[in-house]
GROMACS .gro file of C-alpha atoms in nm:
model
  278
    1UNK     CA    1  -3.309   4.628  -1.107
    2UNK     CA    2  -3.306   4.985  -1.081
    3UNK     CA    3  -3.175   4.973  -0.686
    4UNK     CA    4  -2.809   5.118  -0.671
    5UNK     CA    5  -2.517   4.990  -0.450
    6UNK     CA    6  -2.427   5.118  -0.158
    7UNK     CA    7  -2.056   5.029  -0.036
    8UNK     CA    8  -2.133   4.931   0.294
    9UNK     CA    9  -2.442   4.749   0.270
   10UNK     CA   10  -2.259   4.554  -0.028
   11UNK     CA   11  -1.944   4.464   0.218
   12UNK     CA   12  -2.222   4.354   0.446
   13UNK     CA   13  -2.405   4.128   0.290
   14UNK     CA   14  -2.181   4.013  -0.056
   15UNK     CA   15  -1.954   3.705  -0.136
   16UNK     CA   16  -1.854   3.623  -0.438
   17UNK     CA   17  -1.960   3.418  -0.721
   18UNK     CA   18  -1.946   3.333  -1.152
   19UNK     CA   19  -2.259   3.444  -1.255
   20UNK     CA   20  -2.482   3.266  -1.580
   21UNK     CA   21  -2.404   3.589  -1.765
   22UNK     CA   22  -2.090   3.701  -1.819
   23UNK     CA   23  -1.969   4.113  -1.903
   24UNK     CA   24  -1.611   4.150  -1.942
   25UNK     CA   25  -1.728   4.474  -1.697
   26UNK     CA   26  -1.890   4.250  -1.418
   27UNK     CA   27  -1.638   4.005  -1.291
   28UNK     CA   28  -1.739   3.821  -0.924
   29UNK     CA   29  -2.059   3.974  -0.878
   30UNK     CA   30  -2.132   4.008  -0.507
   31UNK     CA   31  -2.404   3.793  -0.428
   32UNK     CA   32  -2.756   3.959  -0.279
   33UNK     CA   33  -2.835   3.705  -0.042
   34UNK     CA   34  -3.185   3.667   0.173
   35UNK     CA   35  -3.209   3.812   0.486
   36UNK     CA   36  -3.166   3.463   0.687
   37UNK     CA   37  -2.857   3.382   0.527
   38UNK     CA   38  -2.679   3.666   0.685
   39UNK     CA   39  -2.501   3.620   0.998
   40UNK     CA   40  -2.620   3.813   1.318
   41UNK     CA   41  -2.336   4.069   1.274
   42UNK     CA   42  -2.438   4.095   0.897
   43UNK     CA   43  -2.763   4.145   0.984
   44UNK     CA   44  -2.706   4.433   1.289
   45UNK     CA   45  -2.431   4.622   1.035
   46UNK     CA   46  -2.688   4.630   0.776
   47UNK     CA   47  -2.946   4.804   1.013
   48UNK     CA   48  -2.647   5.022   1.149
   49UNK     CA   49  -2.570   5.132   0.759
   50UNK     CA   50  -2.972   5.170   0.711
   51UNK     CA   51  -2.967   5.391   1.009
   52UNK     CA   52  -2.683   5.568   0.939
   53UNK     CA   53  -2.845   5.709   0.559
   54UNK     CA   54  -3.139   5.775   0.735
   55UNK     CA   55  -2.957   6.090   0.931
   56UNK     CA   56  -2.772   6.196   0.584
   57UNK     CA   57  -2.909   6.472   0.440
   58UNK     CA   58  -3.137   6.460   0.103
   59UNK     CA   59  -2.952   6.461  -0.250
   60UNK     CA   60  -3.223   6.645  -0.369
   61UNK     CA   61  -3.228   6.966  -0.176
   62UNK     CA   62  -3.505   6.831   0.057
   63UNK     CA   63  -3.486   6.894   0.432
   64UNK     CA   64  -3.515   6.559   0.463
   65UNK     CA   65  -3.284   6.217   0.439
   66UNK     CA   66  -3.166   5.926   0.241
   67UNK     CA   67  -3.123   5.586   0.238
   68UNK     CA   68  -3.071   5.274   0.018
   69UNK     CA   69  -3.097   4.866  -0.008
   70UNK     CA   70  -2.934   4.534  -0.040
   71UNK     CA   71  -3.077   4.221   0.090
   72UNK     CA   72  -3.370   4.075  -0.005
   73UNK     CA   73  -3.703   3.860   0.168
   74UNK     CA   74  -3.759   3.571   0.063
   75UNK     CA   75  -4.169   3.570   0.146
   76UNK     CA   76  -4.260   3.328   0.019
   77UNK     CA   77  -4.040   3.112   0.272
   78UNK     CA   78  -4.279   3.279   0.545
   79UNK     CA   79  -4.641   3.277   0.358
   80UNK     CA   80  -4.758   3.007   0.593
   81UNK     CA   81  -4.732   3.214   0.925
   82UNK     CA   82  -4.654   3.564   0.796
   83UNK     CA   83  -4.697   3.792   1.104
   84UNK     CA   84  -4.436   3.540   1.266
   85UNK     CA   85  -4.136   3.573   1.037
   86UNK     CA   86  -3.772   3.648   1.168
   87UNK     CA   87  -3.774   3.951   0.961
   88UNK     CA   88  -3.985   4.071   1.214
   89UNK     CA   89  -3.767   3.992   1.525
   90UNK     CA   90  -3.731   4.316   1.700
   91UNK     CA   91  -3.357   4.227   1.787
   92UNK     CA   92  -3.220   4.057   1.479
   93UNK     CA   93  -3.475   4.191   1.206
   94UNK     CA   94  -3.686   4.527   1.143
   95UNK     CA   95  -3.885   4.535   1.411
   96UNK     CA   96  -4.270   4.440   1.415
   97UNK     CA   97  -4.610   4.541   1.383
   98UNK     CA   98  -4.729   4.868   1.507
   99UNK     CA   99  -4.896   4.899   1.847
  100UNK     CA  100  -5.261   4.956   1.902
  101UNK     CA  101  -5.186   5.141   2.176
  102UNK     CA  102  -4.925   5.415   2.007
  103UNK     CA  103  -5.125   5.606   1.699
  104UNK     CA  104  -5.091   5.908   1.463
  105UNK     CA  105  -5.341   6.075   1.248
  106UNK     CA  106  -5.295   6.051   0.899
  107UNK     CA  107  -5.543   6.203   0.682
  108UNK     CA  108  -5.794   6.102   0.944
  109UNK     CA  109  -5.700   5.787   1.029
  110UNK     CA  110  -5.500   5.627   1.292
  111UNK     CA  111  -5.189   5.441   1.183
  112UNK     CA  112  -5.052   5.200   1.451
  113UNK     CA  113  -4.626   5.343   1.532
  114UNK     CA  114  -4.390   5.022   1.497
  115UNK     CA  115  -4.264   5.087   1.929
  116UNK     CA  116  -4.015   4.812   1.888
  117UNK     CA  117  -3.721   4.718   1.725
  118UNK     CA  118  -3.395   4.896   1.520
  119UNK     CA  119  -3.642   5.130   1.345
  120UNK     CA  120  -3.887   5.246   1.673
  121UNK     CA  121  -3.750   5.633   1.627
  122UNK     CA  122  -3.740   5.648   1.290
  123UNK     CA  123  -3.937   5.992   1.149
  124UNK     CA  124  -4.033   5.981   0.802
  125UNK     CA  125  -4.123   6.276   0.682
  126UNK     CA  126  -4.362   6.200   0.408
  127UNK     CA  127  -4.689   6.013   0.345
  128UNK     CA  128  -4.841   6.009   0.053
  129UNK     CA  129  -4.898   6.319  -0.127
  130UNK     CA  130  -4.883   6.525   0.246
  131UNK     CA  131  -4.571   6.664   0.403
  132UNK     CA  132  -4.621   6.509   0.773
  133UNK     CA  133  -4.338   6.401   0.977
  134UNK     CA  134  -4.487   6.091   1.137
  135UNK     CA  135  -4.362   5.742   1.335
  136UNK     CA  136  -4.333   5.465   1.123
  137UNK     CA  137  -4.647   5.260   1.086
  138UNK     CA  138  -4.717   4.885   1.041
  139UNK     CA  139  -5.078   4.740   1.026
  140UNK     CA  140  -5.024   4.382   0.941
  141UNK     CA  141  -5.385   4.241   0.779
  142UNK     CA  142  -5.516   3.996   0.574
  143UNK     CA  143  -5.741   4.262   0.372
  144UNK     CA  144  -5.968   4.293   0.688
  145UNK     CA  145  -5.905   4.421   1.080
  146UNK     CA  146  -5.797   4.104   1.138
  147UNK     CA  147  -5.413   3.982   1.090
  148UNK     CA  148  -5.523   3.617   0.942
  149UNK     CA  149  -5.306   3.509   0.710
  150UNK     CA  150  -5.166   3.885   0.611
  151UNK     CA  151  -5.218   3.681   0.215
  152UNK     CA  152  -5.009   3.478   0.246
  153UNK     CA  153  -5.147   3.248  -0.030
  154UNK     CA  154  -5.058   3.523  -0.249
  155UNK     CA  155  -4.713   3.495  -0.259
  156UNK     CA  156  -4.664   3.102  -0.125
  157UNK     CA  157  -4.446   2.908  -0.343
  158UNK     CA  158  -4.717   2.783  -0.531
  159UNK     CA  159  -4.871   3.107  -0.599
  160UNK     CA  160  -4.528   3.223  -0.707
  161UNK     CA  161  -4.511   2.894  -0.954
  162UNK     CA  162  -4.748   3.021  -1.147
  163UNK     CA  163  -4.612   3.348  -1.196
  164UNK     CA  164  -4.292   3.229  -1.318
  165UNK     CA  165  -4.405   2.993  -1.558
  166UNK     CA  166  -4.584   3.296  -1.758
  167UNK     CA  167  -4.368   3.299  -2.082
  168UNK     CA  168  -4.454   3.667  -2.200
  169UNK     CA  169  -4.306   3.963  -2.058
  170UNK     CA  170  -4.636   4.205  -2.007
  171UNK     CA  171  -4.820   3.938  -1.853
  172UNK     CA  172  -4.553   3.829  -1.643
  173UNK     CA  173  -4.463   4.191  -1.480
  174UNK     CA  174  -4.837   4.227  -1.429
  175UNK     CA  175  -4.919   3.965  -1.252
  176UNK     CA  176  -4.601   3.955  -1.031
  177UNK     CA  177  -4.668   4.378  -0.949
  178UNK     CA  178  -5.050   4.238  -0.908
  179UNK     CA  179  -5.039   3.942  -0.656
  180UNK     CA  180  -4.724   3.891  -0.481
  181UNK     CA  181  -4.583   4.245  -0.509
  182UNK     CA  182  -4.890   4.392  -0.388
  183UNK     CA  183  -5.051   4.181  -0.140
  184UNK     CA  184  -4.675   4.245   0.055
  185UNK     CA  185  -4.759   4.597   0.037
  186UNK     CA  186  -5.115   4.567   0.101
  187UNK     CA  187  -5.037   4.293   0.449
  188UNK     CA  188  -4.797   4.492   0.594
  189UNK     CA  189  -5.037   4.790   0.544
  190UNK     CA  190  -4.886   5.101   0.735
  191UNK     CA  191  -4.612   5.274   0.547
  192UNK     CA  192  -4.576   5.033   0.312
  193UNK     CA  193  -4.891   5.116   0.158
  194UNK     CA  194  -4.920   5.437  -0.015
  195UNK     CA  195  -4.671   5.618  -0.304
  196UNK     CA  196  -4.439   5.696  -0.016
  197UNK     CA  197  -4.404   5.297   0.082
  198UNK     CA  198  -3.971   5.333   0.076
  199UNK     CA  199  -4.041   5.502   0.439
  200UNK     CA  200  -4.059   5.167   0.571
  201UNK     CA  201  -3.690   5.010   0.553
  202UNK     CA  202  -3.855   4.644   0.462
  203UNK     CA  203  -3.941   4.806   0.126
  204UNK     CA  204  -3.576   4.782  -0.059
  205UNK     CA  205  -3.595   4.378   0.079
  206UNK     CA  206  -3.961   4.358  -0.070
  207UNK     CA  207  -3.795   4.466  -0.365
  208UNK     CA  208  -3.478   4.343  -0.433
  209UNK     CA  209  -3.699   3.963  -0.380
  210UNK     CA  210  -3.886   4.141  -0.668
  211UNK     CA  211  -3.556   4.220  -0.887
  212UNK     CA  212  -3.492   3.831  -0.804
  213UNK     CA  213  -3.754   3.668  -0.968
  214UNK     CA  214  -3.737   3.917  -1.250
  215UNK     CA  215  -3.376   3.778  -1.283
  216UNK     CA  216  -3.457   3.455  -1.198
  217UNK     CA  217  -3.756   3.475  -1.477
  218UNK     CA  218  -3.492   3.619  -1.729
  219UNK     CA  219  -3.246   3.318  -1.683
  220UNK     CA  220  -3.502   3.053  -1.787
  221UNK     CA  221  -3.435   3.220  -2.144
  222UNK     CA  222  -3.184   3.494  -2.133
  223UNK     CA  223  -3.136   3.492  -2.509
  224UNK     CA  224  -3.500   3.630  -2.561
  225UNK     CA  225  -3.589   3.756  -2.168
  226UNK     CA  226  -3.334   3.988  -2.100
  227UNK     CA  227  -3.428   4.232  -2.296
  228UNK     CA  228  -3.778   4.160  -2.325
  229UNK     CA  229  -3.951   4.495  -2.238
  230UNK     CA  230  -4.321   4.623  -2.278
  231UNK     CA  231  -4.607   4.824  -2.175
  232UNK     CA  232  -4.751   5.176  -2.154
  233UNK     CA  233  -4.552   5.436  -2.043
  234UNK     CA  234  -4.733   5.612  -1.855
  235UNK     CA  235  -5.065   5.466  -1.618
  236UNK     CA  236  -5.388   5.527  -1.816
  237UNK     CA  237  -5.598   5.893  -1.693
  238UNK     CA  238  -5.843   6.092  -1.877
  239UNK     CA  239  -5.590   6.334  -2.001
  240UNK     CA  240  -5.410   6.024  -2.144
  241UNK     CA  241  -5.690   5.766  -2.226
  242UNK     CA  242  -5.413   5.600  -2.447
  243UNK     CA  243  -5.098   5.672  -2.354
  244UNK     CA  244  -4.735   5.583  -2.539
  245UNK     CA  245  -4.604   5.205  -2.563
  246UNK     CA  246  -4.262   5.229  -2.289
  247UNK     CA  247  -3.943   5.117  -2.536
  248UNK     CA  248  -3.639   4.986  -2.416
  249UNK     CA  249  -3.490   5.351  -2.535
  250UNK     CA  250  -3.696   5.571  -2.248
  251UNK     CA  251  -3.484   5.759  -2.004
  252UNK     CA  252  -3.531   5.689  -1.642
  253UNK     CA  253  -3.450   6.029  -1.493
  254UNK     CA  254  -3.271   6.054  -1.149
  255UNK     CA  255  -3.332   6.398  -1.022
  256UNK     CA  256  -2.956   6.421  -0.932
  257UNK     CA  257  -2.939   6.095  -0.731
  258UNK     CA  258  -2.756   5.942  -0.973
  259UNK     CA  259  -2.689   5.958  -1.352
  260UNK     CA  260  -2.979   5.914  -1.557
  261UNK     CA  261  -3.030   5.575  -1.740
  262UNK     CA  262  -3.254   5.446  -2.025
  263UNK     CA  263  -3.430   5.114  -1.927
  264UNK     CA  264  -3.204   4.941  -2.180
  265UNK     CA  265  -2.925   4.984  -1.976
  266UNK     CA  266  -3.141   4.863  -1.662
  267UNK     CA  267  -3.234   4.546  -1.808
  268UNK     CA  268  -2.912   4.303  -1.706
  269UNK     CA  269  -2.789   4.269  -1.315
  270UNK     CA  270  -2.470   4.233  -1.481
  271UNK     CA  271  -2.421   4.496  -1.740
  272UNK     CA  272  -2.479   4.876  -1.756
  273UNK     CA  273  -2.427   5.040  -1.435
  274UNK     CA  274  -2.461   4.686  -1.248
  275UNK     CA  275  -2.295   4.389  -1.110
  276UNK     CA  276  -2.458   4.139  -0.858
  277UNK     CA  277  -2.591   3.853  -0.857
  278UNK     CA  278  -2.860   3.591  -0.660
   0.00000   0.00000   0.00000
């Protein structure tokens, strides 16, 4: 929930509607909708307005650019025959996978450059931990060389079942960052898979599907869910063999982007700094 508006995107792809939750703040959330549901001239603006941040320069004194979110993927509509999903459609969607025939070097390997599609001469200028301006690379899998079933079965409506029937909080986050969340990032391979994974512009749908099911999760008991929070603050490392229990009360810097937040305040789509809805 931690993905910021963005007037255009949100003209793009909003309507209106009375959400579950009510915040005398939030009135007629605009609706996030999935990526199908948008009309053709949705869909191209969006790309347009994705573009268009990509060439603004960075908010944080980088020499590099910006750029932000709004609809989400449903994947679990296309777990069946991933590789073959309309988000992939290199004239209504992001473009595809990355050709065999069109490779970088990365750290010494060879990443396949996405030649089709909105997002063909995009640059970003990251990977990883490495400053390397770089095509954008896709290397749909299913864990192997092969493409397969990119794991599908990972995040099909039945695996997704019986991640949202798991009742307590640090169970449920772990297991929806361990299967579904990850096998997206791990299929679509490329870009999407290391620490600098927001290169590829299908990471802010990835993840606002992921801010939906949190959501969706919260609403099946919002009196105990919403604020249900838990967990170690930071990952577990020799320095910090036990490290600090997160609380609602931790401060989510920005780094200038934006204000800073505590996760309390991030908790609700429709209080705090936000107002949307699914």
């Amino acid at each position: 929930m931690l993905l910021r508006t963005l007037v255009l995107p949100v003209a793009i792809a909003a309507s209106v509607s009375h959400p579950r939750q009510s915040n005398s703040a939030c009135v007629d959330p605009p609706i996030r909708k999935e990526w199908r549901a948008l009309s053709a001239d949705e869909r191209n603006s969006y790309i347009q307005a994705v573009n268009c941040l990509a060439k603004q320069p960075s908010k944080l004194g980088l020499s590099t650019t910006r750029y932000d979110d709004f609809p989400y993927w449903d994947w679990s509509l296309d777990s069946q025959d991933p590789a073959n999903s309309p988000i992939w459609d290199p004239v209504t969607g992001f473009g595809g996978n990355g050709n065999p025939n069109e490779t970088v070097d990365l750290g010494g390997w060879a990443y396949k450059c996405v030649t089709n599609g909105p997002f063909k001469d995009l640059r970003p200028a990251y990977f990883g931990t490495r400053d390397v301006p770089h095509c954008l690379t896709r290397s749909f899998n299913n864990g192997t060389s092969q493409i397969g079933s990119m794991l599908g079965e990972y995040y099909s409506p039945e695996a997704l079942a019986t991640v949202q029937v798991i009742p307590d909080y640090n169970q449920y986050r772990i297991k929806l960052e361990g299967t579904p969340h990850g096998a997206i990032h791990s299929a679509v391979g490329g870009d999407l898979s290391p620490s600098t994974s927001p290169n590829d512009p299908i990471f802010f749908l990835h993840h606002t599907q992921i801010d939906r099911l949190w959501y969706l999760w919260q609403q099946e008991d919002p009196e105990n869910r919403t604020m249900a929070f838990s967990g170690i603050k930071i990952l577990v490392t020799t320095d910090n063999p036990t490290p600090p229990q997160a609380t609602l009360d931790d401060i989510m810097a920005m780094n200038g982007i934006a204000e800073d937040i505590s996760v309390r305040d991030a908790m609700s789509i429709q209080n705090g700094p936000f107002c949307y809805t699914y």
